[in-house]
Structures are given as structure tokens and as C-alpha cells.
CSV table of C-alpha atoms in Angstrom, one decimal:
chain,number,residue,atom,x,y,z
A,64,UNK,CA,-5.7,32.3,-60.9
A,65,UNK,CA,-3.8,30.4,-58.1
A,66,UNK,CA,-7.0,28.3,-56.2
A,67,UNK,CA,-7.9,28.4,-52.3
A,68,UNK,CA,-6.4,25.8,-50.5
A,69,UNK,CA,-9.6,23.9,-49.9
A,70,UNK,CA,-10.2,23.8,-53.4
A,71,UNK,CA,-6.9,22.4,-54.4
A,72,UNK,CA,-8.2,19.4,-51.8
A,73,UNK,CA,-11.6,18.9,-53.5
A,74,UNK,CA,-9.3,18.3,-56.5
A,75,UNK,CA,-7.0,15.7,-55.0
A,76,UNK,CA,-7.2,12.4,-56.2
A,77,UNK,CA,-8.4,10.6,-52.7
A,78,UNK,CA,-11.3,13.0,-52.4
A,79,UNK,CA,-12.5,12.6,-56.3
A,80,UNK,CA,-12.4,8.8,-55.0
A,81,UNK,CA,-14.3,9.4,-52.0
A,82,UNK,CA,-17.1,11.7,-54.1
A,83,UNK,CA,-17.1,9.0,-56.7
A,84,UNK,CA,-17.7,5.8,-54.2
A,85,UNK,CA,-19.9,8.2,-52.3
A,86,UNK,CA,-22.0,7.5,-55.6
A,87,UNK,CA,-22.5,3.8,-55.5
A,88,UNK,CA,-24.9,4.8,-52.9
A,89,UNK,CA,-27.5,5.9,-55.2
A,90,UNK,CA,-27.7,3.2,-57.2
A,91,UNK,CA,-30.4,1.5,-57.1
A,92,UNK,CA,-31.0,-2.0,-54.6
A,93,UNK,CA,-31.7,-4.5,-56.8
A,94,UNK,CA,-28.7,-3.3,-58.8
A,95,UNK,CA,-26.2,-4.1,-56.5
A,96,UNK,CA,-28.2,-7.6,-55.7
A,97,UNK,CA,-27.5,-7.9,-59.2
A,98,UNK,CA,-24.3,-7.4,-59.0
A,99,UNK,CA,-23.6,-9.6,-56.5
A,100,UNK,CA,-25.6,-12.5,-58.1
A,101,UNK,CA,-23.1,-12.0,-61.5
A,102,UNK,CA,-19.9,-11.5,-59.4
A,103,UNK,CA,-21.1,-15.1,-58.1
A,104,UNK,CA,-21.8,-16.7,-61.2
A,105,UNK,CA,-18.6,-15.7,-62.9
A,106,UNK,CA,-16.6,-17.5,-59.6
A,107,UNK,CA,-19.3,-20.5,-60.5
A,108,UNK,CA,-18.2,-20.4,-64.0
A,109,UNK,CA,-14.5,-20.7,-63.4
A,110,UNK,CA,-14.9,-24.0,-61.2
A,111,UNK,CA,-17.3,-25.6,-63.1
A,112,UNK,CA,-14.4,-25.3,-66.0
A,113,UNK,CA,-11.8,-27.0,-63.3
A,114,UNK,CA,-14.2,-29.3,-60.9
A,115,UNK,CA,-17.6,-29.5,-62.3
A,116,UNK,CA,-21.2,-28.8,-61.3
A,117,UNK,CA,-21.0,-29.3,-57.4
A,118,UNK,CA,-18.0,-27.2,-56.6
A,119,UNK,CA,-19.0,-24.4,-59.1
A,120,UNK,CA,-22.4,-24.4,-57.0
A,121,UNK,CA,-20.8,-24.5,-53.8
A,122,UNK,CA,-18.8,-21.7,-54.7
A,123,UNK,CA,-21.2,-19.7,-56.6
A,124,UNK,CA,-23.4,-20.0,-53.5
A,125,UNK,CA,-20.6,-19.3,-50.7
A,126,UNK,CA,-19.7,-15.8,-52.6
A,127,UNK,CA,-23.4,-14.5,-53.2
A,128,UNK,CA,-23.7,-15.5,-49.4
A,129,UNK,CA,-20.9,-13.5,-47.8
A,130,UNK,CA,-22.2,-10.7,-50.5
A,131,UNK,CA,-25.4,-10.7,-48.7
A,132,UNK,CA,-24.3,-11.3,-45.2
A,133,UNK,CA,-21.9,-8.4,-45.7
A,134,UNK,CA,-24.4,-6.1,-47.2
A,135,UNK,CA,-26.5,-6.5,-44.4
A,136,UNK,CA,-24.2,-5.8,-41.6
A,137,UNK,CA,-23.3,-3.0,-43.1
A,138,UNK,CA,-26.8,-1.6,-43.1
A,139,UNK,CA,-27.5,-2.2,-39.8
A,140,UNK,CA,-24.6,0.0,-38.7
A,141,UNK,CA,-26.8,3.5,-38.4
A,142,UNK,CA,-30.0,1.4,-37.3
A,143,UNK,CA,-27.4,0.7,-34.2
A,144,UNK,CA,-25.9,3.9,-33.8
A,145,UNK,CA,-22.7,2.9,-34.5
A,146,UNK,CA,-21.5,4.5,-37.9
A,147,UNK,CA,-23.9,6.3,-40.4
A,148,UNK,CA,-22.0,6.3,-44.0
A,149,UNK,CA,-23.2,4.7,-46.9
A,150,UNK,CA,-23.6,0.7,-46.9
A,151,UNK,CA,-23.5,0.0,-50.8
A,152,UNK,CA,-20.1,1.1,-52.1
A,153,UNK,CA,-18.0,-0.5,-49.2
A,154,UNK,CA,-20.8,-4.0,-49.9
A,155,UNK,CA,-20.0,-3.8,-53.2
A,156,UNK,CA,-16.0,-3.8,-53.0
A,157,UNK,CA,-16.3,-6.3,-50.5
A,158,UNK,CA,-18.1,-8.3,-52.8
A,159,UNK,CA,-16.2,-8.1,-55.8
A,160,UNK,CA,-12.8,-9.3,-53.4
A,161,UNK,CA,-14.3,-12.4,-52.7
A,162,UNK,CA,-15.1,-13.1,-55.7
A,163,UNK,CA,-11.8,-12.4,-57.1
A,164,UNK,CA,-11.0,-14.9,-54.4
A,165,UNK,CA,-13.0,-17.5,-55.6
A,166,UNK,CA,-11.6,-16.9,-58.9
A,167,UNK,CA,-7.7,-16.6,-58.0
A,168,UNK,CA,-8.0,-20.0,-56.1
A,169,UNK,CA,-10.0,-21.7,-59.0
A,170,UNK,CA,-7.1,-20.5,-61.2
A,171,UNK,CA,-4.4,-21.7,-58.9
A,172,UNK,CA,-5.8,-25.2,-58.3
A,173,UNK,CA,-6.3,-24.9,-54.5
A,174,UNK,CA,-9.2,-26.9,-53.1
A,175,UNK,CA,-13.1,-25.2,-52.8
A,176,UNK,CA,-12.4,-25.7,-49.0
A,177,UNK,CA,-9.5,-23.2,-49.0
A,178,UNK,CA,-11.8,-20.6,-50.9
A,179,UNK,CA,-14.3,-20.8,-48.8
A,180,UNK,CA,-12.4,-20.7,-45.9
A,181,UNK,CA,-11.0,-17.3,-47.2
A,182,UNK,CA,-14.1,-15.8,-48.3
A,183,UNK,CA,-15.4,-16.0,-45.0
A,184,UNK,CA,-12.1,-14.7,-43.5
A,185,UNK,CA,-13.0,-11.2,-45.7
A,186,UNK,CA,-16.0,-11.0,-44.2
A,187,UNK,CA,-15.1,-12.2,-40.4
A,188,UNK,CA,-12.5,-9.3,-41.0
A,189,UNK,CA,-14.9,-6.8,-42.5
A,190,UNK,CA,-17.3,-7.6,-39.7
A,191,UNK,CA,-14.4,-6.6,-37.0
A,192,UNK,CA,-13.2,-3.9,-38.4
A,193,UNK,CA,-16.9,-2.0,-38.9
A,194,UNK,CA,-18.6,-3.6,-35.7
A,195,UNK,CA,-15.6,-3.9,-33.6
A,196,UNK,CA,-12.5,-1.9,-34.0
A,197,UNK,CA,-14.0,1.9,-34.8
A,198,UNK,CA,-15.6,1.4,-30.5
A,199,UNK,CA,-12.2,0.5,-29.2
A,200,UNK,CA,-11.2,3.3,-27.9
A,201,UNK,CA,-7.5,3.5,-26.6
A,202,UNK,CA,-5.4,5.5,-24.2
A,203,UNK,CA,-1.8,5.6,-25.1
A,204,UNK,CA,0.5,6.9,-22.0
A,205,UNK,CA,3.6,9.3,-23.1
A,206,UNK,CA,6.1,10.8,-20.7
A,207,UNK,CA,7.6,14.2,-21.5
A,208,UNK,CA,10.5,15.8,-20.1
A,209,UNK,CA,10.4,19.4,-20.4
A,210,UNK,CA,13.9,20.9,-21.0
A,211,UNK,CA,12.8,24.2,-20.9
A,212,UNK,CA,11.2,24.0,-17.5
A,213,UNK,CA,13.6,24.9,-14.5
A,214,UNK,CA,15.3,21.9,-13.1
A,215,UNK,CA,14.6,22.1,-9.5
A,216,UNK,CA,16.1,19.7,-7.0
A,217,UNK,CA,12.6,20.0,-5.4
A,218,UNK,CA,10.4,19.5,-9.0
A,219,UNK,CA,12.7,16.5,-10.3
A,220,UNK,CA,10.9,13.5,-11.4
A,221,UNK,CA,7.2,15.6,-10.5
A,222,UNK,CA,4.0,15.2,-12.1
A,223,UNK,CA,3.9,18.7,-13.9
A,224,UNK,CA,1.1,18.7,-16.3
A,225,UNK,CA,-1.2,15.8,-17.4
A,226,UNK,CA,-2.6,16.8,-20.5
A,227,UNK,CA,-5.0,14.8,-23.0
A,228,UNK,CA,-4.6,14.8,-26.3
A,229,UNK,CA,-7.5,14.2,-28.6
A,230,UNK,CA,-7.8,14.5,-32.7
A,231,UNK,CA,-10.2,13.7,-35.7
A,232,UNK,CA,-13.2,13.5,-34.0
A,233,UNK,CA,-15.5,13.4,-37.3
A,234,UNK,CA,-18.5,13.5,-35.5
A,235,UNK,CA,-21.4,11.8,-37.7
A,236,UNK,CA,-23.8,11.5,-34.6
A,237,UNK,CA,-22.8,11.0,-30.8
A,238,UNK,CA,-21.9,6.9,-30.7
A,239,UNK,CA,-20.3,4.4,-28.5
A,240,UNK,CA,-17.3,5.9,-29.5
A,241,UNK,CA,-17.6,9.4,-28.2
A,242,UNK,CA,-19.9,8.3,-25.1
A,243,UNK,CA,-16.2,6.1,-24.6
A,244,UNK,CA,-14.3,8.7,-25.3
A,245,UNK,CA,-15.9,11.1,-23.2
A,246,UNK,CA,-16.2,9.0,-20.1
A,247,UNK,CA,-11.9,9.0,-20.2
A,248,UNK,CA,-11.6,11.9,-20.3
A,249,UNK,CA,-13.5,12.5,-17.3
A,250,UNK,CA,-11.8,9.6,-15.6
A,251,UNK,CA,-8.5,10.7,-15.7
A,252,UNK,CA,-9.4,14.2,-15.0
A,253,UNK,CA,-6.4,16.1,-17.1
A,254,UNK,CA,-5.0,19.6,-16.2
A,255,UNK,CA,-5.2,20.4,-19.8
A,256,UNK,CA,-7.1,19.1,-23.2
A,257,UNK,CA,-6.0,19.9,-26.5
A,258,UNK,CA,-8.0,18.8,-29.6
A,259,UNK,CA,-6.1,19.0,-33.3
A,260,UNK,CA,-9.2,19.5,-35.8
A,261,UNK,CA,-11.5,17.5,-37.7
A,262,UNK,CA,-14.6,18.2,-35.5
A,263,UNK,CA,-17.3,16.8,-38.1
A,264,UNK,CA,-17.2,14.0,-40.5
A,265,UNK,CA,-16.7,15.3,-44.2
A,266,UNK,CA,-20.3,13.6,-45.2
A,267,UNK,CA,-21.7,16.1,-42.5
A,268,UNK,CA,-20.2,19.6,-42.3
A,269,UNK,CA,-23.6,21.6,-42.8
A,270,UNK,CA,-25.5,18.6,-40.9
A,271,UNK,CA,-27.9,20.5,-37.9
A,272,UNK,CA,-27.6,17.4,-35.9
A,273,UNK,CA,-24.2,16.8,-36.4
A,274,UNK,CA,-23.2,20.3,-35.2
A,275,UNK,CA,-25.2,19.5,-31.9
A,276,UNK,CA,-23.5,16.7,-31.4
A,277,UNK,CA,-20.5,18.0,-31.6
A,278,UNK,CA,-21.2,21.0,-29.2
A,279,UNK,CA,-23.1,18.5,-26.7
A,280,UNK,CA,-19.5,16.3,-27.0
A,281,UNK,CA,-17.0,19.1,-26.5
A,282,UNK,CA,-19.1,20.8,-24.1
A,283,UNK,CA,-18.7,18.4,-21.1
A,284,UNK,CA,-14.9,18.8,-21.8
A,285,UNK,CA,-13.0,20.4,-18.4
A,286,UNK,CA,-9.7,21.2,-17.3
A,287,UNK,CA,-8.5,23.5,-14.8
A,288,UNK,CA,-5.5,25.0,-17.2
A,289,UNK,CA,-8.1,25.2,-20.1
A,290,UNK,CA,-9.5,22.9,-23.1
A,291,UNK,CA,-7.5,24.4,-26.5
A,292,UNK,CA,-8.4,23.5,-30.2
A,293,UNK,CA,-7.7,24.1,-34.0
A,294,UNK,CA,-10.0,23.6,-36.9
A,295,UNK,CA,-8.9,20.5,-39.1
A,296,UNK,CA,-8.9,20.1,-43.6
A,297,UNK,CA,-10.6,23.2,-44.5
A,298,UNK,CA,-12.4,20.9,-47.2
A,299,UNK,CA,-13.9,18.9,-44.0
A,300,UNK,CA,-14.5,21.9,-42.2
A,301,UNK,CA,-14.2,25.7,-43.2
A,302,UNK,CA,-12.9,27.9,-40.5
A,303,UNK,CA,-16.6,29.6,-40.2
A,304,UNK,CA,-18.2,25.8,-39.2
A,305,UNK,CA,-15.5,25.4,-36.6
A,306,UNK,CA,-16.8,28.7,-35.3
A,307,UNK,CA,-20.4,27.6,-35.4
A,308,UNK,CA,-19.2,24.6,-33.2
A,309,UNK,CA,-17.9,26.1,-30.3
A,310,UNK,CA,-19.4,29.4,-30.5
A,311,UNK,CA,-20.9,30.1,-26.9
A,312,UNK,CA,-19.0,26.9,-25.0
A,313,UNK,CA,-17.1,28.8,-22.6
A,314,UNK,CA,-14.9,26.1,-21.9
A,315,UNK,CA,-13.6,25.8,-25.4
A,316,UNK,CA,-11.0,28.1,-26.5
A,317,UNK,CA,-10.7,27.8,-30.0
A,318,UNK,CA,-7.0,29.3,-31.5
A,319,UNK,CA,-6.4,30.2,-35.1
A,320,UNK,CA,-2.5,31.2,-35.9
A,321,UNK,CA,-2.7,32.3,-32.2
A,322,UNK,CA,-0.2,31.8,-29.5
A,323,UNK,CA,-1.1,31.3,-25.8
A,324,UNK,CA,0.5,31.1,-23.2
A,325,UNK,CA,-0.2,28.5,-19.8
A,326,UNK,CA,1.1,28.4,-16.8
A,327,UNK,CA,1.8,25.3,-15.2
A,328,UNK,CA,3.2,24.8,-11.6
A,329,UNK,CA,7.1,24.0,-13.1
A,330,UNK,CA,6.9,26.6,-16.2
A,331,UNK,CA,5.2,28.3,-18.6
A,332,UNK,CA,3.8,25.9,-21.8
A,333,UNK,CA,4.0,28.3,-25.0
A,334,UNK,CA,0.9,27.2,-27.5
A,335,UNK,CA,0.9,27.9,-30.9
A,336,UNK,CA,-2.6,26.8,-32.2
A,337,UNK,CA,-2.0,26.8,-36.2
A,338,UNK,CA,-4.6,26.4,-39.2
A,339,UNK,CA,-3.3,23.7,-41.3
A,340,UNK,CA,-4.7,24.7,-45.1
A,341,UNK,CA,-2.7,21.5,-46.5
A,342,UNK,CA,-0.8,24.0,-48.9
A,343,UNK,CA,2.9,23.8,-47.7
A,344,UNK,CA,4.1,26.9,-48.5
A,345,UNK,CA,1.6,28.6,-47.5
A,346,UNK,CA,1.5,26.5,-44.3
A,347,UNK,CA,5.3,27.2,-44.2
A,348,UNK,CA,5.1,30.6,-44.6
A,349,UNK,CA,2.1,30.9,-41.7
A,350,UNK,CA,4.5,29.3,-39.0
A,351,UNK,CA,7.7,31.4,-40.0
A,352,UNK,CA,5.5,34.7,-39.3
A,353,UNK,CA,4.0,33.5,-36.2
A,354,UNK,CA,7.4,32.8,-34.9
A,355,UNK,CA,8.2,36.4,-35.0
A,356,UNK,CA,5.7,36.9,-32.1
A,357,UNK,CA,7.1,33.7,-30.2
A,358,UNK,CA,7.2,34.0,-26.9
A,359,UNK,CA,9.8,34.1,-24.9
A,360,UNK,CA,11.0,31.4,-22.5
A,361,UNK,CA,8.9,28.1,-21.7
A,362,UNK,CA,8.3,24.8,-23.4
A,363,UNK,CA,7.0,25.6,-27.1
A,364,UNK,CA,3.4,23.4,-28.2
A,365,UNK,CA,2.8,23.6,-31.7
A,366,UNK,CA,-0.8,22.4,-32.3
A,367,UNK,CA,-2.0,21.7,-35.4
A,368,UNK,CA,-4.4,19.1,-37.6
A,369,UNK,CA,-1.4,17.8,-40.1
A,370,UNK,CA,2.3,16.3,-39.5
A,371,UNK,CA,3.3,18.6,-42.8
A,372,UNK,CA,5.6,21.2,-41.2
A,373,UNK,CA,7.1,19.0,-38.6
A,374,UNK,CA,10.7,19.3,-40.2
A,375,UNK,CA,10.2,23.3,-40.0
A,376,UNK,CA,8.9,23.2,-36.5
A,377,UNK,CA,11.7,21.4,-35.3
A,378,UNK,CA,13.9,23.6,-37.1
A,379,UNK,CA,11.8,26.8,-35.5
A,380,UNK,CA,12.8,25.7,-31.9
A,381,UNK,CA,9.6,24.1,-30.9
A,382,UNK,CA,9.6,21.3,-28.1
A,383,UNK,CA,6.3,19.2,-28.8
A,384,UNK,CA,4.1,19.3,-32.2
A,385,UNK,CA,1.0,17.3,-31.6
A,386,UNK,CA,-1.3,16.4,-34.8
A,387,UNK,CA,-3.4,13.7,-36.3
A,388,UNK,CA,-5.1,13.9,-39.6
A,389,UNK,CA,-3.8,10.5,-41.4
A,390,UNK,CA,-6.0,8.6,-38.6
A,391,UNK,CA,-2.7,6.4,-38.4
A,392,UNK,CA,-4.0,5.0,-42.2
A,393,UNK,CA,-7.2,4.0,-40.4
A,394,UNK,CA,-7.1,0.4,-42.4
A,395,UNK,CA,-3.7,-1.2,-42.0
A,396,UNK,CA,-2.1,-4.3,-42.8
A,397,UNK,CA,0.3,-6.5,-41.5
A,398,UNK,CA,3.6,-6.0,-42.4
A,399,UNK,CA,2.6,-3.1,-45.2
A,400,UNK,CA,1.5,-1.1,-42.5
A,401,UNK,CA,-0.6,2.1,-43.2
A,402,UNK,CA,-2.8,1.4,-47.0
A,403,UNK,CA,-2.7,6.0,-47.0
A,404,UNK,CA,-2.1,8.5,-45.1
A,405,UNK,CA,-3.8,11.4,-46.4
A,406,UNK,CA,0.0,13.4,-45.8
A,407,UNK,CA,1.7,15.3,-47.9
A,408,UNK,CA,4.9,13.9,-46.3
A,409,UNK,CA,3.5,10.2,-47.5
A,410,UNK,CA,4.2,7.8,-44.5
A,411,UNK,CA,6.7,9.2,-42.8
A,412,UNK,CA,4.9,10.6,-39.4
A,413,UNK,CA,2.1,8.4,-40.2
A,414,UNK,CA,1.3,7.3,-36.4
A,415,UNK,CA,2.6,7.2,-33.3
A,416,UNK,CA,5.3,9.1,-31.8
A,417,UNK,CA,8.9,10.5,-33.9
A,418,UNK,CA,11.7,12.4,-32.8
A,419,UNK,CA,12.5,15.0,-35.6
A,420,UNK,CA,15.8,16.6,-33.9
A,421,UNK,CA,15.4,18.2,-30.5
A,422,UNK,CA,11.5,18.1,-31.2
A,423,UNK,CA,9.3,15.2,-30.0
A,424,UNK,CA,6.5,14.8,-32.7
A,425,UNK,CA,3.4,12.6,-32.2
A,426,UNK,CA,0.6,12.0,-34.6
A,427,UNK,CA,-2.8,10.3,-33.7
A,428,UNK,CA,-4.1,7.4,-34.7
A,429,UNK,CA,-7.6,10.0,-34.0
A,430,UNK,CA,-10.6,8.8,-33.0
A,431,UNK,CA,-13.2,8.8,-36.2
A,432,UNK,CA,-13.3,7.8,-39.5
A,433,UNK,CA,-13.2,9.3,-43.0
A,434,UNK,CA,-16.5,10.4,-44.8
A,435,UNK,CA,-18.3,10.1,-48.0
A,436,UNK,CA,-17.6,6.8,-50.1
A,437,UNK,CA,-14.9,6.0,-47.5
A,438,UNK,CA,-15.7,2.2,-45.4
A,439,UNK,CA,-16.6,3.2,-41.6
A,440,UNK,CA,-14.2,0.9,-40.6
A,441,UNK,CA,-10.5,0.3,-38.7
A,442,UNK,CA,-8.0,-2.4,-39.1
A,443,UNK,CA,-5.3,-2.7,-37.0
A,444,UNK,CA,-5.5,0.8,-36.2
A,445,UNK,CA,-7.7,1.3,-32.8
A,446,UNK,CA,-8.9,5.2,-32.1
A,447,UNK,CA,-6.7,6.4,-29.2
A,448,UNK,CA,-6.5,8.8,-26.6
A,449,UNK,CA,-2.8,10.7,-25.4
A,450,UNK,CA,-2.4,11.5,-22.2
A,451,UNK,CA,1.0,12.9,-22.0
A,452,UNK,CA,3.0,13.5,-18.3
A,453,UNK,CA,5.2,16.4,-18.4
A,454,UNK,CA,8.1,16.3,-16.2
A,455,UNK,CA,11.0,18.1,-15.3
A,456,UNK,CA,14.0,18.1,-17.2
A,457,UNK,CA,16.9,16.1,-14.9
């Protein structure tokens, strides 16, 4: 029997190591203090072979300190109301890292002082990247020129449509980030808002607070042209949830494998609002019908949680495909870039903006985080806000 989409995800191997870190949590305290304690020791024992009694101590006692500072950083995060995911598997890896560290460096003959030094580097950047980065919320201009908008003398170079684009919200309970995010958007005070799924944070879809959150965030959302939105991974969020969370929000208009149609003061702006189920033929299939009821005329929006079917967008005619869903890799390093992308199409349309033909493509960096065993952190890889400026064609 062929499974459901969001079944097939559940059996991926990201999410089995997102259940499986998500289970660190219930081990108990003194466990991981423990742990911490032996993952010291064993970096003692490895210069007290090279350098003796005072650098394996001074070692031993730098790892089991950034163990603890980490640890308790990372449980102060709900007490805060900054993140709310668990504290102990994201502690733990951090832990064992410096350690490895501390060992690696003992191996290589490098000084205690350069050890140390980057020991405390891990936890300086583990400290940014939960405390710091996941709050800074960006807005990231684009300009658009509409080809399939009339190219009046009188319209050329105009301000047609401003409209916001915002992605992955994964609401865990309302923060800093969405009290940010929230005051932009009023701020720049858009003619249209479109939002490309992932309302909730995987660790709580059935949550009661969540859900309140979410419909207390989205409800002070306006725009004169409308506020548009599509449901995100079905594993994150089944389609019924995404009804619960703007049922009754009259400002929301919520489309599922839907086209609708805008009108702007240069032209008409064609919206196809697509489910993305994260099965590509099935995905494929979905936009190949819905193109039989395209609209004619006007610039073509295909809206839609995942970069996936960009290639076959492009090749359907559309003008703009606007996504998120890979959160940009959400930890990323220099030079490597992006660690995953949670795309089927790997890194290709990871983040940022693409030109795939005559189509412009842009995927969001998003604004939250993943869920379960996953770190509530970013690195390198700030949340962000699009507001795109539609112009005419010249």
C-alpha cells in the first residue's frame, strides 16, 4: 500500500533524528551532569599523558565548565520567553564537541591555551546563535518588474504593489521574534501579505496555546489587497490544524490548490496558493492540473511552502514562485554554507533569490526554527522579512 505523504516524512531520516534527539530530553538530570563530568575526564586523561597533572586539570576543568555554562543558558531560554525546545540534547552535543576539542588539540600537540581558547569560542558561538541570532529579525528589499503588466508611459518606473512576504513561522509561543516581526509589518504598511506555511513549530501542532498564538499573531495582519496563505509540511501541520488556525480571522484568506485573482492599480496578479505534500510527483502532478484552470492574462504568483517544483513552475509560465521551508539551512557555516536544507532538490534554491528561466524564484531564510530534538538556534542565517516592489515592465 503506497503511504500518505506525511507519513513518508515521519520516515525520513532528518525527522527519525529529530524524534530521536527529542529523547535526550527525558533522561534523567544527573545523567547528563554525568556525562559531562566523564566527557571531561577523558579530555583530562589525554593531557595528563602529553603535559602532566596541571594541564590535564586545567583542561578537565575548562570542558566540564563550558558543559555547565552551556547547559544553563540553554535552560533559561523558555524562563525568558525566547525559545521553548528542549535544553538537554542540544547541551549534550555541545558538550561532547568541546571535548572532542580538548582531545583533537591534546593529540596534535597545540598548547592548553589554544584549547581553551576554542572551547570557549563553541560556547561564545552557541550563546549567539540561541540568545542572539533567532531575535534578529531582517527585512530584505527585492524589486520586481512585472512583464506582464501593461507598459504605460504614465506607469513606468511606479510603485505598483508592495507586498510582504513572510514564511516558517513555527510558532512555539508569541516571542521577541514575532512581537519584531509583527511591528514591521505594521511599519511598512504593505498592499499585500503573503505567508508560505509552517504556522506552528513541529514540537507543538496540537498545543492549545500555541494555536492562540498563532491566531493572536496573524490576526493583527492587514493589507488593503488582502493577507493570502498556504499550509506548510503536512507532518508539521495537517491541513485540518491550518484550518483550526485561521478559522474565523476574517483577514486571513487561507488557499489550498486555489487560484485567486488581485487587482493591483497596473494589472491583475494571478495567485496560485498550492499544498506542498513533499511527494514530487504528486506535487508535480497537483500543479500540472491546476494550470488547466490558469487564468488568463496578468503576472502569475505561485505560492507555496517548498522550492520542489520550481523547475516545473518555470516551465508552466509562472512569473514569481515564492517559498521557504529550508529556513536558508538555519545553522550555516562559513564557506560550506547551508549544514541541510530539508529540500528535496538538496541545496540548490536553498536561500535567497534564483532565476530559474523567465521565472524569478525566492526562498526564505523564514522566520522560526525547527522543532523536536532540533537546537533553537541560527548561525549565519538571520530570520527575514521580503518586501518585494512591483514595477512596471520598461
Amino acid at each position: 500500500m503506497t503511504q500518505p505523504p506525511e507519513h513518508r516524512l515521519e520516515e525520513s531520516r532528518l525527522h527519525q533524528v529529530l524524534v530521536l534527539t527529542n529523547q535526550l530530553q527525558e533522561l534523567p538530570a544527573a545523567l547528563v551532569a554525568f556525562s559531562f563530568a566523564i566527557a571531561s575526564a577523558l579530555a583530562g586523561i589525554v593531557w595528563l599523558r602529553r603535559d602532566g597533572t596541571d594541564s590535564a586539570l586545567l583542561i578537565a576543568i575548562g570542558v566540564l565548565a563550558a558543559c555547565i555554562i552551556n547547559w544553563v543558558l540553554l535552560r533559561r531560554l523558555p524562563d525568558t520567553g525566547r525559545s521553548f525546545g528542549p535544553d538537554q540534547p542540544t547541551a549534550l552535543v555541545l558538550g561532547a564537541t568541546q571535548a572532542l576539542i580538548a582531545v583533537v588539540v591534546g593529540l596534535v600537540g597545540a598548547p592548553a591555551a589554544a584549547a581553551l581558547i576554542l572551547i570557549a569560542l563553541v560556547s561564545a558561538v552557541a550563546y549567539y546563535a540561541t540568545w542572539v541570532e533567532p531575535f534578529y529579525v531582517t527585512l530584505t528589499r527585492q524589486a520586481f518588474r512585472a512583464r506582464a503588466w501593461s507598459a504605460d508611459s504614465s506607469r513606468r518606473g511606479a510603485d505598483c504593489l508592495r507586498l510582504i512576504h513572510v514564511s516558517d513561522l513555527h510558532v512555539e509561543r508569541t516571542s521577541a521574534r514575532e512581537r519584531r516581526l509583527n511591528a514591521m509589518i505594521a511599519a511598512l504598511q504593505p498592499d499585500l501579505i503573503v505567508f508560505s506555511g509552517d504556522f506552528v513549530n513541529l514540537s507543538y501542532t496540537d498545543d492549545p496555546r500555541a494555536k492562540a498564538d498563532i491566531r493572536a499573531i496573524l490576526s493583527t495582519w492587514k493589507a488593503p489587497l488582502g493577507v493570502y496563505c498556504v499550509p506548510g509540511t503536512p507532518v508539521v501541520e495537517p491541513l485540518p490544524r491550518v484550518v483550526e488556525f485561521v478559522a474565523g480571522l476574517d483577514n486571513i484568506t487561507l488557499l489550498t490548490n486555489t487560484w485567486h485573482t488581485v487587482e493591483t492599480s497596473c494589472g491583475a496578479l494571478q495567485i496560485l496558493g498550492m499544498i506542498t505534500t513533499h511527494d514530487l510527483a504528486i506535487d508535480r502532478a497537483a500543479l500540472a492540473t491546476m494550470m488547466e484552470s490558469a487564468p488568463e492574462g496578468g503576472v502569475k504568483l505561485l505560492l507555496t511552502h517548498s522550492p520542489d517544483i520550481a523547475p516545473e513552475a518555470a516551465a508552466a509560465g509562472f512569473d514569481l514562485y515564492l517559498c521557504g521551508h529550508t529556513h536558508g539551512g538555519q545553522i550555516r557555516l562559513p564557506l560550506i554554507g547551508a549544514l541541510l536544507s530539508s529540500s528535496q532538490l538538496g541545496k540548490r534554491f536553498v536561500m535567497g533569490r534564483y532565476q530559474v528561466d523567465q521565472m524569478t524564484l525566492y526562498t526564505s531564510r523564514g522566520l522560526g526554527m525547527e522543532g523536536y530534538g532540533a537546537p533553537r538556534a541560527r548561525l549565519l542565517c538571520t530570520p527575514e522579512v521580503i518586501l518585494w516592489e512591483f514595477n512596471v515592465s520598461t
